[in-house]
Short mmCIF file of C-alpha atoms in Angstrom, two decimals:
data_model
loop_
_atom_site.label_atom_id
_atom_site.label_comp_id
_atom_site.label_asym_id
_atom_site.label_seq_id
_atom_site.Cartn_x
_atom_site.Cartn_y
_atom_site.Cartn_z
CA UNK A 25 8.61 20.01 -33.81
CA UNK A 26 5.35 20.62 -31.93
CA UNK A 27 2.55 20.90 -34.45
CA UNK A 28 -0.41 23.21 -34.01
CA UNK A 29 -3.37 21.40 -32.55
CA UNK A 30 -6.30 22.94 -34.30
CA UNK A 31 -9.86 22.40 -33.18
CA UNK A 32 -9.21 19.80 -30.43
CA UNK A 33 -8.37 19.86 -26.75
CA UNK A 34 -5.05 21.51 -25.92
CA UNK A 35 -2.34 18.95 -25.18
CA UNK A 36 -0.46 19.79 -22.02
CA UNK A 37 2.64 18.24 -20.51
CA UNK A 38 3.15 18.60 -16.76
CA UNK A 39 6.72 18.13 -15.54
CA UNK A 40 6.57 18.01 -11.76
CA UNK A 41 8.11 15.82 -9.07
CA UNK A 42 6.01 17.00 -6.12
CA UNK A 43 2.91 14.77 -6.15
CA UNK A 44 0.58 17.27 -4.48
CA UNK A 45 1.47 19.99 -6.98
CA UNK A 46 1.13 17.52 -9.83
CA UNK A 47 -2.36 16.37 -8.78
CA UNK A 48 -3.57 19.94 -8.39
CA UNK A 49 -2.23 21.17 -11.73
CA UNK A 50 -3.50 18.08 -13.56
CA UNK A 51 -6.96 18.65 -12.09
CA UNK A 52 -6.91 22.30 -13.16
CA UNK A 53 -5.95 21.30 -16.69
CA UNK A 54 -8.69 18.66 -16.76
CA UNK A 55 -11.25 21.27 -15.70
CA UNK A 56 -9.98 23.47 -18.51
CA UNK A 57 -10.53 20.71 -21.05
CA UNK A 58 -6.87 19.91 -21.65
CA UNK A 59 -5.44 16.50 -22.38
CA UNK A 60 -2.65 16.33 -19.84
CA UNK A 61 0.38 14.05 -19.60
CA UNK A 62 2.62 14.01 -16.55
CA UNK A 63 6.27 13.14 -16.03
CA UNK A 64 8.41 13.49 -12.92
CA UNK A 65 11.55 15.26 -14.12
CA UNK A 66 13.12 17.22 -16.92
CA UNK A 67 14.85 14.19 -18.46
CA UNK A 68 11.54 12.35 -18.93
CA UNK A 69 10.11 15.47 -20.55
CA UNK A 70 13.02 15.74 -22.98
CA UNK A 71 12.71 12.01 -23.75
CA UNK A 72 9.10 12.55 -24.83
CA UNK A 73 10.17 15.21 -27.31
CA UNK A 74 13.00 12.95 -28.56
CA UNK A 75 10.35 10.25 -29.16
CA UNK A 76 8.46 12.70 -31.34
CA UNK A 77 5.61 13.47 -28.93
CA UNK A 78 4.03 16.87 -29.47
CA UNK A 79 2.40 19.21 -26.99
CA UNK A 80 0.77 22.61 -27.19
CA UNK A 81 1.88 23.72 -23.75
CA UNK A 82 4.37 22.46 -21.18
CA UNK A 83 4.39 23.31 -17.47
CA UNK A 84 7.74 22.65 -15.79
CA UNK A 85 8.75 22.87 -12.16
CA UNK A 86 12.21 24.29 -11.58
CA UNK A 87 13.91 21.97 -9.10
CA UNK A 88 13.59 18.30 -10.00
CA UNK A 89 15.83 15.23 -9.78
CA UNK A 90 17.92 14.16 -12.79
CA UNK A 91 17.24 17.32 -14.80
CA UNK A 92 15.92 20.70 -13.71
CA UNK A 93 13.15 22.61 -15.44
CA UNK A 94 15.39 25.28 -17.01
CA UNK A 95 17.82 22.65 -18.25
CA UNK A 96 14.96 20.71 -19.86
CA UNK A 97 13.61 23.90 -21.45
CA UNK A 98 17.01 24.64 -23.01
CA UNK A 99 17.24 21.11 -24.42
CA UNK A 100 13.67 21.17 -25.77
CA UNK A 101 14.30 24.48 -27.54
CA UNK A 102 17.65 23.23 -28.85
CA UNK A 103 15.80 20.32 -30.46
CA UNK A 104 13.87 22.82 -32.57
CA UNK A 105 10.64 22.78 -30.57
CA UNK A 106 10.06 26.50 -30.90
CA UNK A 107 6.25 26.55 -31.21
CA UNK A 108 5.35 24.73 -28.01
CA UNK A 109 4.45 27.15 -25.24
CA UNK A 110 6.60 26.62 -22.17
CA UNK A 111 5.59 27.77 -18.70
CA UNK A 112 8.13 27.74 -15.89
CA UNK A 113 6.60 27.17 -12.46
CA UNK A 114 8.36 27.56 -9.13
CA UNK A 115 7.97 28.68 -5.53
CA UNK A 116 11.43 30.19 -5.97
CA UNK A 117 11.11 33.66 -7.49
CA UNK A 118 14.71 33.40 -8.63
CA UNK A 119 13.50 30.74 -11.00
CA UNK A 120 12.04 33.31 -13.35
CA UNK A 121 15.39 34.41 -14.70
CA UNK A 122 16.60 30.83 -15.12
CA UNK A 123 13.47 29.81 -17.01
CA UNK A 124 13.34 32.86 -19.26
CA UNK A 125 17.04 32.60 -20.12
CA UNK A 126 16.50 28.95 -20.99
CA UNK A 127 13.75 29.85 -23.44
CA UNK A 128 10.48 29.60 -21.52
CA UNK A 129 7.61 31.81 -22.67
CA UNK A 130 6.35 32.74 -19.24
CA UNK A 131 7.02 32.17 -15.53
CA UNK A 132 4.31 31.53 -12.96
CA UNK A 133 5.04 31.53 -9.24
CA UNK A 134 3.68 28.75 -7.04
CA UNK A 135 1.11 28.17 -5.77
CA UNK A 136 -0.54 28.15 -9.16
CA UNK A 137 -4.11 29.41 -9.31
CA UNK A 138 -6.81 28.14 -11.63
CA UNK A 139 -7.53 31.59 -13.03
CA UNK A 140 -3.86 32.02 -13.90
CA UNK A 141 -3.76 28.74 -15.83
CA UNK A 142 -7.07 29.54 -17.51
CA UNK A 143 -5.95 33.01 -18.61
CA UNK A 144 -2.65 31.62 -19.84
CA UNK A 145 -4.35 28.92 -21.90
CA UNK A 146 -6.77 31.41 -23.35
CA UNK A 147 -4.01 33.74 -24.46
CA UNK A 148 -1.61 31.08 -25.60
CA UNK A 149 -3.98 28.66 -27.24
CA UNK A 150 -6.40 31.04 -28.89
CA UNK A 151 -4.06 31.52 -31.80
CA UNK A 152 -3.40 27.78 -32.18
CA UNK A 153 -6.91 26.36 -32.04
CA UNK A 154 -9.10 29.33 -32.83
CA UNK A 155 -11.20 28.43 -29.81
CA UNK A 156 -10.90 29.56 -26.22
CA UNK A 157 -10.54 26.85 -23.58
CA UNK A 158 -13.74 25.74 -21.84
CA UNK A 159 -14.73 28.21 -19.15
CA UNK A 160 -14.97 26.87 -15.65
CA UNK A 161 -18.39 27.14 -14.00
CA UNK A 162 -17.95 27.30 -10.24
CA UNK A 163 -21.66 27.81 -9.61
CA UNK A 164 -22.78 24.29 -10.52
CA UNK A 165 -22.17 22.17 -7.43
CA UNK A 166 -24.25 19.05 -6.89
CA UNK A 167 -25.26 17.68 -3.51
CA UNK A 168 -22.34 15.25 -3.75
CA UNK A 169 -19.80 18.01 -3.30
CA UNK A 170 -21.84 20.39 -1.21
CA UNK A 171 -19.95 19.79 2.02
CA UNK A 172 -16.61 21.27 1.06
CA UNK A 173 -18.13 23.58 -1.50
CA UNK A 174 -20.43 25.11 1.13
CA UNK A 175 -17.49 25.88 3.37
CA UNK A 176 -15.87 28.26 0.96
CA UNK A 177 -16.01 32.03 1.36
CA UNK A 178 -17.83 34.23 -1.13
CA UNK A 179 -16.90 33.28 -4.70
CA UNK A 180 -14.02 35.02 -6.34
CA UNK A 181 -14.84 35.92 -9.89
CA UNK A 182 -12.74 33.88 -12.27
CA UNK A 183 -11.55 36.28 -14.91
CA UNK A 184 -11.00 34.45 -18.13
CA UNK B 23 -23.94 20.37 16.87
CA UNK B 24 -24.40 18.64 13.51
CA UNK B 25 -21.43 17.25 11.64
CA UNK B 26 -21.91 19.90 8.95
CA UNK B 27 -21.79 22.69 11.52
CA UNK B 28 -18.77 21.14 13.22
CA UNK B 29 -17.02 20.93 9.85
CA UNK B 30 -17.77 24.57 9.06
CA UNK B 31 -16.56 25.66 12.47
CA UNK B 32 -13.38 23.61 12.17
CA UNK B 33 -12.45 25.02 8.78
CA UNK B 34 -13.24 28.57 9.91
CA UNK B 35 -11.03 28.04 12.95
CA UNK B 36 -8.18 26.75 10.79
CA UNK B 37 -8.32 29.94 8.72
CA UNK B 38 -8.66 32.16 11.79
CA UNK B 39 -5.66 30.63 13.56
CA UNK B 40 -3.39 30.90 10.54
CA UNK B 41 -3.17 27.19 9.82
CA UNK B 42 -4.71 27.70 6.38
CA UNK B 43 -4.66 30.50 3.84
CA UNK B 44 -6.70 31.30 0.74
CA UNK B 45 -4.91 28.68 -1.34
CA UNK B 46 -7.05 26.08 0.51
CA UNK B 47 -10.05 27.91 -0.89
CA UNK B 48 -8.59 27.26 -4.35
CA UNK B 49 -8.71 23.53 -3.60
CA UNK B 50 -12.31 23.81 -2.42
CA UNK B 51 -13.23 25.65 -5.60
CA UNK B 52 -11.60 22.93 -7.70
CA UNK B 53 -13.85 20.24 -6.21
CA UNK B 54 -16.78 19.44 -8.46
CA UNK B 55 -19.06 16.50 -9.38
CA UNK B 56 -16.36 15.09 -11.66
CA UNK B 57 -13.96 14.99 -8.69
CA UNK B 58 -16.11 14.90 -5.55
CA UNK B 59 -13.23 13.73 -3.35
CA UNK B 60 -10.61 16.10 -4.73
CA UNK B 61 -9.96 17.99 -1.50
CA UNK B 62 -9.70 14.85 0.62
CA UNK B 63 -7.38 13.22 -1.92
CA UNK B 64 -5.05 16.22 -2.01
CA UNK B 65 -5.10 16.62 1.77
CA UNK B 66 -4.36 12.92 2.27
CA UNK B 67 -1.51 13.06 -0.22
CA UNK B 68 -0.08 16.14 1.50
CA UNK B 69 -0.18 14.43 4.89
CA UNK B 70 1.53 11.29 3.58
CA UNK B 71 4.17 13.23 1.72
CA UNK B 72 4.77 15.62 4.59
CA UNK B 73 5.36 12.78 7.02
CA UNK B 74 7.84 11.20 4.62
CA UNK B 75 9.74 14.45 4.16
CA UNK B 76 9.93 15.14 7.89
CA UNK B 77 11.35 11.64 8.38
CA UNK B 78 13.97 12.31 5.69
CA UNK B 79 14.87 15.64 7.29
CA UNK B 80 15.40 13.98 10.66
CA UNK B 81 17.68 11.38 9.04
CA UNK B 82 19.70 14.02 7.20
CA UNK B 83 20.15 16.17 10.29
CA UNK B 84 21.16 13.17 12.37
CA UNK B 85 24.28 12.61 10.25
CA UNK B 86 27.65 13.68 11.68
CA UNK B 87 28.29 15.73 8.53
CA UNK B 88 25.09 17.36 7.33
CA UNK B 89 24.53 17.85 3.60
CA UNK B 90 22.68 21.16 3.82
CA UNK B 91 21.91 21.18 0.09
CA UNK B 92 20.07 17.90 0.52
CA UNK B 93 18.26 19.20 3.59
CA UNK B 94 17.30 22.33 1.67
CA UNK B 95 15.96 20.22 -1.19
CA UNK B 96 13.63 18.34 1.17
CA UNK B 97 12.51 21.55 2.88
CA UNK B 98 11.86 23.06 -0.54
CA UNK B 99 9.57 20.12 -1.36
CA UNK B 100 7.61 20.56 1.85
CA UNK B 101 7.45 24.31 1.34
CA UNK B 102 6.08 23.81 -2.14
CA UNK B 103 3.41 21.29 -1.23
CA UNK B 104 2.42 23.33 1.86
CA UNK B 105 1.96 26.41 -0.30
CA UNK B 106 -0.11 24.41 -2.80
CA UNK B 107 -2.61 23.17 -0.20
CA UNK B 108 -2.74 26.44 1.74
CA UNK B 109 -0.85 25.14 4.79
CA UNK B 110 0.27 28.62 5.80
CA UNK B 111 1.93 27.93 9.15
CA UNK B 112 3.91 24.95 7.83
CA UNK B 113 4.94 26.93 4.75
CA UNK B 114 6.18 29.88 6.81
CA UNK B 115 8.22 27.60 9.05
CA UNK B 116 9.73 26.00 5.95
CA UNK B 117 10.75 29.47 4.71
CA UNK B 118 12.67 30.00 7.97
CA UNK B 119 14.11 26.52 7.62
CA UNK B 120 15.46 27.31 4.15
CA UNK B 121 17.26 30.36 5.52
CA UNK B 122 18.91 28.26 8.20
CA UNK B 123 20.01 25.76 5.57
CA UNK B 124 21.65 28.62 3.68
CA UNK B 125 23.43 29.58 6.91
CA UNK B 126 24.44 25.93 7.39
CA UNK B 127 23.28 26.08 11.00
CA UNK B 128 22.73 22.54 12.27
CA UNK B 129 21.36 23.69 15.63
CA UNK B 130 19.05 26.14 13.95
CA UNK B 131 17.87 23.49 11.51
CA UNK B 132 17.20 20.99 14.29
CA UNK B 133 15.16 23.52 16.27
CA UNK B 134 13.21 24.53 13.18
CA UNK B 135 12.62 20.90 12.27
CA UNK B 136 10.94 20.48 15.64
CA UNK B 137 8.75 23.49 14.93
CA UNK B 138 7.89 22.11 11.49
CA UNK B 139 7.01 18.78 13.09
CA UNK B 140 4.73 20.43 15.67
CA UNK B 141 3.00 22.61 13.07
CA UNK B 142 2.65 19.77 10.59
CA UNK B 143 1.15 17.34 13.08
CA UNK B 144 -1.20 20.01 14.39
CA UNK B 145 -2.42 20.56 10.84
CA UNK B 146 -2.55 16.86 10.06
CA UNK B 147 -4.71 16.23 13.12
CA UNK B 148 -7.18 18.90 12.04
CA UNK B 149 -7.19 17.61 8.46
CA UNK B 150 -7.98 14.12 9.78
CA UNK B 151 -10.87 15.49 11.81
CA UNK B 152 -12.03 17.43 8.75
CA UNK B 153 -12.06 14.29 6.63
CA UNK B 154 -13.93 12.32 9.32
CA UNK B 155 -16.58 15.03 9.57
CA UNK B 156 -16.82 15.15 5.79
CA UNK B 157 -17.52 11.42 5.73
CA UNK B 158 -20.28 11.88 8.30
CA UNK B 159 -21.80 14.75 6.34
CA UNK B 160 -21.84 12.55 3.24
CA UNK B 161 -23.54 9.76 5.16
CA UNK B 162 -20.59 7.45 5.63
CA UNK B 163 -19.56 6.07 9.02
CA UNK B 164 -16.33 7.54 10.41
CA UNK B 165 -13.12 5.56 9.73
CA UNK B 166 -11.72 3.73 12.80
#
């Protein structure tokens, strides 16, 4: 059902009910040049697929109202959406088994780190688009953001 | 001491005292010219959401018959958002809270809720100071 998105920005779907986590992941995806859509629970995610929407990658939280992440994954796969990459995300390590049994491609524990998302996109999307996602340059900080940026400890190398 | 130095000292202190962990550094690294207020937006959202969740927890635990699954769900939310912003002390207290929910211990949950409240409001106070100092560093007057 999900078509390959060749030569344009990866299309990501974020399925997350916790606003803080949603804002952070959306910002990471924006920095990595993804077009990101967000919904608040598994049912809304499934509804998008029923409507014929296509995505290259889906990030789902595990515990959400109305429909959990694993349940949504199972329904999305049952609809024939076998090409879309599905990432299960949870602070609950027990979520890995539930997501993988439901048909997710990979599980990532919370809190999610930018380098993890970047590496995942590079591996997962390289075959689809032929191009690696845009690399994040943490060295270029303008005066506008110097206050918080200056407070950080020595830079960790982002391995892409 | 300049506002910039005060801000640096405050953040260093928050790391040193275990209020924050390296996940907060992730937020700082995500801030860039395209999102110059990213950290303050996330911190503000965390504080608003945390206060809401603590209120819900108090309501749930005030009921004669406590629905521990519901309590656990709220604690799980706070644990998740705490972990995402690097709020180490609040996150660790939430981990203990989850265990007490599993044990269905109302007394234990009430005591831990109080600890969560204390830790959360300590962190929120420091975040508020951080944001005020950040405004001063950027040349804006402090909010009243």
